[in-house]
CSV table of C-alpha atoms in Angstrom, one decimal:
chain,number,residue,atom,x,y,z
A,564,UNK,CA,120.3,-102.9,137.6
A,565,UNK,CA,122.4,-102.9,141.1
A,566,UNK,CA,120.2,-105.7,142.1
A,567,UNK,CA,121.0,-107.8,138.9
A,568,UNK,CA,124.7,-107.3,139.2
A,569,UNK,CA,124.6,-108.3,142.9
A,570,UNK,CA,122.4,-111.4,142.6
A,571,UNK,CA,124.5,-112.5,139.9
A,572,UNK,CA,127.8,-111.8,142.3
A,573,UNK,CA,126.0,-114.0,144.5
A,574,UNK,CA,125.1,-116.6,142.2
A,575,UNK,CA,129.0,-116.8,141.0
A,576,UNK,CA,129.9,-117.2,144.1
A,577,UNK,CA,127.4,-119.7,145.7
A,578,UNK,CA,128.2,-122.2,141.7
A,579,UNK,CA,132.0,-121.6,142.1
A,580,UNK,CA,131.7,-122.9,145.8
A,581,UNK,CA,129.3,-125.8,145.3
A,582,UNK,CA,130.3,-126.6,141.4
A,583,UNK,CA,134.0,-125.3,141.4
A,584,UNK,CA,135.3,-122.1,139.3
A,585,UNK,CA,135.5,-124.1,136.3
A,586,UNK,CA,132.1,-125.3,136.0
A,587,UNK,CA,130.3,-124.4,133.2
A,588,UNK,CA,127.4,-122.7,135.1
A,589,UNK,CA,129.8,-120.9,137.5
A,590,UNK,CA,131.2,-119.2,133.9
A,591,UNK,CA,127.7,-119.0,132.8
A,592,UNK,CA,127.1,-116.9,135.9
A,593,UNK,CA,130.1,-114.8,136.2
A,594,UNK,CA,129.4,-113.8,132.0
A,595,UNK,CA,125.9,-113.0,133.0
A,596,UNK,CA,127.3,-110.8,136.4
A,597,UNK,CA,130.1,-109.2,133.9
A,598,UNK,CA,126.7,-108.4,131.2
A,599,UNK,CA,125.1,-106.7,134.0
A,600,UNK,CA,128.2,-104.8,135.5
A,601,UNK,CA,128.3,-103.2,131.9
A,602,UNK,CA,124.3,-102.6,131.7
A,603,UNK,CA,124.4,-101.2,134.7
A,604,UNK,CA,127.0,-98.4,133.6
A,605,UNK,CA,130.5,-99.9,134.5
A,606,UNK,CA,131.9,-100.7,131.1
A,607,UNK,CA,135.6,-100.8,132.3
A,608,UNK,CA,134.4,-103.4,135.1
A,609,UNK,CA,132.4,-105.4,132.8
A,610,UNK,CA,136.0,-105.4,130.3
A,611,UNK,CA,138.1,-106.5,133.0
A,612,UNK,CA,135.9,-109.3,134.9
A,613,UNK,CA,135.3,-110.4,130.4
A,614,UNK,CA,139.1,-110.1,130.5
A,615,UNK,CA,139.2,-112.4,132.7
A,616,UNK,CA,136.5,-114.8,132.0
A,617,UNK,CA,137.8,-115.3,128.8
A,618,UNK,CA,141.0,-116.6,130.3
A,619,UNK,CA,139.3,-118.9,131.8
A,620,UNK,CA,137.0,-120.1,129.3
A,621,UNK,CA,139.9,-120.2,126.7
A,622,UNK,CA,141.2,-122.4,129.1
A,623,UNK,CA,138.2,-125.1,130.1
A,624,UNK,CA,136.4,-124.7,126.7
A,625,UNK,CA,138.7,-123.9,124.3
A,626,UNK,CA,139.3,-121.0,121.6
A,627,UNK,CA,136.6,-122.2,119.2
A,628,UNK,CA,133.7,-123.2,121.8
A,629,UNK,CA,131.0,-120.9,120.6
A,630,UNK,CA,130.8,-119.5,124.2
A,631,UNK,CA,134.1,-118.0,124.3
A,632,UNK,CA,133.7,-116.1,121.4
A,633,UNK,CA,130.5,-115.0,123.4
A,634,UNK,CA,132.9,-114.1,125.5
A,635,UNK,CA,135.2,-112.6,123.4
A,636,UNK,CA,132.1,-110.6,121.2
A,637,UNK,CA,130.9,-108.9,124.7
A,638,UNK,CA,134.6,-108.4,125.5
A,639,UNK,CA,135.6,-106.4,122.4
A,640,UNK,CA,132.1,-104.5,122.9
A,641,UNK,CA,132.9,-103.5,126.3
A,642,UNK,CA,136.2,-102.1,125.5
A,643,UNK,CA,134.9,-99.7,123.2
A,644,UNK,CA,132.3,-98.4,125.8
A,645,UNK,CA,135.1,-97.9,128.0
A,646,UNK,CA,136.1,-95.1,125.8
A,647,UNK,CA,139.2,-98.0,123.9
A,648,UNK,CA,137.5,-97.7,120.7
A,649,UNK,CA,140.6,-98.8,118.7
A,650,UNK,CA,140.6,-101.8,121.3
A,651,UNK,CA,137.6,-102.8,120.0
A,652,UNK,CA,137.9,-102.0,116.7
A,653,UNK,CA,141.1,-104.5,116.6
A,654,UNK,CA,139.2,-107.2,118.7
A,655,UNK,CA,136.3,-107.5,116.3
A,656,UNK,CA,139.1,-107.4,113.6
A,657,UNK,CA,140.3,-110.7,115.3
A,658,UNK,CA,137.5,-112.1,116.2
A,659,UNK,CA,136.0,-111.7,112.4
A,660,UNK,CA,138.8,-113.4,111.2
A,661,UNK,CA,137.6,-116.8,113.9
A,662,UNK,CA,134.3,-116.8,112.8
A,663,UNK,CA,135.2,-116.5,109.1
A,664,UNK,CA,136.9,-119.3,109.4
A,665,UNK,CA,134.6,-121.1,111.9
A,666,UNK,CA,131.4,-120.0,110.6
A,667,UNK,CA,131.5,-119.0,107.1
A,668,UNK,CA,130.8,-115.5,105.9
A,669,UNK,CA,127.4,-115.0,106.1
A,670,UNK,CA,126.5,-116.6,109.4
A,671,UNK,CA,124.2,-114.5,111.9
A,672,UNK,CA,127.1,-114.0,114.0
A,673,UNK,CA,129.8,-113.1,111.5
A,674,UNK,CA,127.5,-110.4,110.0
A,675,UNK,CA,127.0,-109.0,113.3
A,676,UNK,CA,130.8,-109.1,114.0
A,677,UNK,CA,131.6,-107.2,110.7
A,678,UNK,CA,128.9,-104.9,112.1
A,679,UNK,CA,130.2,-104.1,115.0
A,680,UNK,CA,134.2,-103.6,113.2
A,681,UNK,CA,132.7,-101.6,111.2
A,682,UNK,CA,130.8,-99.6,113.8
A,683,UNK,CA,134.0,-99.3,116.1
A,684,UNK,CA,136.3,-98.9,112.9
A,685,UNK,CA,134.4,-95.4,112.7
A,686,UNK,CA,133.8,-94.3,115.7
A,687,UNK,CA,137.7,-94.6,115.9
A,688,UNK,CA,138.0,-92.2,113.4
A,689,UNK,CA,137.4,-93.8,109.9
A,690,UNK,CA,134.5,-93.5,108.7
A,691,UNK,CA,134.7,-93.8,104.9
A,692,UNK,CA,135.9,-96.9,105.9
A,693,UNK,CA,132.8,-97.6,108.2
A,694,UNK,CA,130.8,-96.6,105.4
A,695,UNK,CA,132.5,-98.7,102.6
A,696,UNK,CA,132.1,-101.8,105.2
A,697,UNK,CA,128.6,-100.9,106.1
A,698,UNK,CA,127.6,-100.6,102.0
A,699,UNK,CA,129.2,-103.9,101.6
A,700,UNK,CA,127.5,-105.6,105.0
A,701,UNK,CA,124.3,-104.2,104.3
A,702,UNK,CA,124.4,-106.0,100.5
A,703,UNK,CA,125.7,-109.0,101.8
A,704,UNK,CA,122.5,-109.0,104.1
A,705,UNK,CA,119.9,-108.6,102.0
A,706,UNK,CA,121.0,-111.2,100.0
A,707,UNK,CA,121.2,-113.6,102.7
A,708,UNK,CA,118.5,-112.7,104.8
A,709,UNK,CA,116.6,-111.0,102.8
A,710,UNK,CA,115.7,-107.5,102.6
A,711,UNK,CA,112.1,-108.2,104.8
A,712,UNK,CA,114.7,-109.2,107.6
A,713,UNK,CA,114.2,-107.6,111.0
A,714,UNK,CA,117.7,-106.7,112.0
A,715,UNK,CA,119.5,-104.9,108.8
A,716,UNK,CA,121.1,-102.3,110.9
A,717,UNK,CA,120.2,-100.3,114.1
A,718,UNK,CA,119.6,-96.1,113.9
A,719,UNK,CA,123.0,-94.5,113.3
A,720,UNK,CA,125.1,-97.4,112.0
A,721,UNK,CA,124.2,-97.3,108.3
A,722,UNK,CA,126.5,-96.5,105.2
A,723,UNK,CA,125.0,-93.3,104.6
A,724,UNK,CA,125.5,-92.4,108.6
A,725,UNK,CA,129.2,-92.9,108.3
A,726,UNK,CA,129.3,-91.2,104.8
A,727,UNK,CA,127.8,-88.2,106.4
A,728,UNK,CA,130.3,-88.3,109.1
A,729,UNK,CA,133.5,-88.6,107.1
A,730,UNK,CA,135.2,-85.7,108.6
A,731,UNK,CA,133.6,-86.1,112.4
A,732,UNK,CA,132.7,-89.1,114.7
A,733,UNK,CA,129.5,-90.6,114.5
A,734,UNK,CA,126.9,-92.1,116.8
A,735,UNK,CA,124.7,-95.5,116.7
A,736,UNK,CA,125.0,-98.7,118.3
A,737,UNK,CA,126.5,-101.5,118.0
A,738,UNK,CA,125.5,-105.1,118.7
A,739,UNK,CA,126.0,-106.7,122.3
A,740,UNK,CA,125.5,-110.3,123.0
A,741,UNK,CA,124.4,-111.7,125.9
């Protein structure tokens, strides 16, 4: 994984010299290098160079362009591997709220989002609230994608983990983009 993160140092560097820092594909590369700093077990670097990215893409793209709330997805996921669990927990809060509005409620990305509150919204020490948000997600999925669907919820994230864990904090995974 060192090798990733330093071919795609290299990459950022060689697109922001030849294309410029605002480039799309020089922001492509520096997501992709700030991915692989957190794969490659440095979640606090992989939240600050997101931290920064998403300045940057706020800035060239705009708030809505679906690659900064890539941006802003990863982000809020890093934060909470760093150990800022309440971080995250608020940043999906914020985020939900943008793709709500952008997306509708039951897009892919939106149930994934509510997910991943709900995932950091226990782990930060409320998990009846997890699991109330978890019951309701899970419903919500079925009926839209069907209960044959290959994605309903990964090992340790599900209603019945949080209920279980109402006095203690739980374990699971949430969703990362890339």
């Amino acid at each position: 994984m060192d090798a990733a993160v330093e071919h795609f140092r290299h990459l950022t560097s060689t697109t922001a010299h030849h294309l410029g820092p605002d480039h799309p594909s020089t922001l492509t590369a520096r997501h992709n290098l700030a991915s692989w700093q957190g794969r490659a077990g440095d979640p606090a670097g992989a939240t600050a160079s997101f931290g920064t990215l998403l300045e940057d893409r706020v800035r060239v793209l705009g708030p809505d362009h679906p690659d900064t709330l890539t941006t802003r997805h990863n982000l809020a996921y890093y934060q909470g591997e760093a150990g800022d669990l309440a971080g995250a927990a608020a940043a999906y809060g914020t985020l939900l709220q943008d793709y709500l509005h952008l997306l509708g409620p039951y897009h892919p990305e939106t149930l994934a989002t509510r997910h991943n509150l709900a995932y950091y919204q226990g782990k930060a020490g409320d998990p009846a609230g997890a699991a109330t948000a978890l019951s309701t997600l899970l419903e919500d999925s079925v009926r839209v994608l069907g209960p044959d669907h290959p994605t309903p919820s990964p090992p340790g994230t599900t209603s019945s983990t949080w209920s279980a864990r109402r006095s203690e904090r739980g374990t699971g995974t949430p969703v990362r983009r890339t």
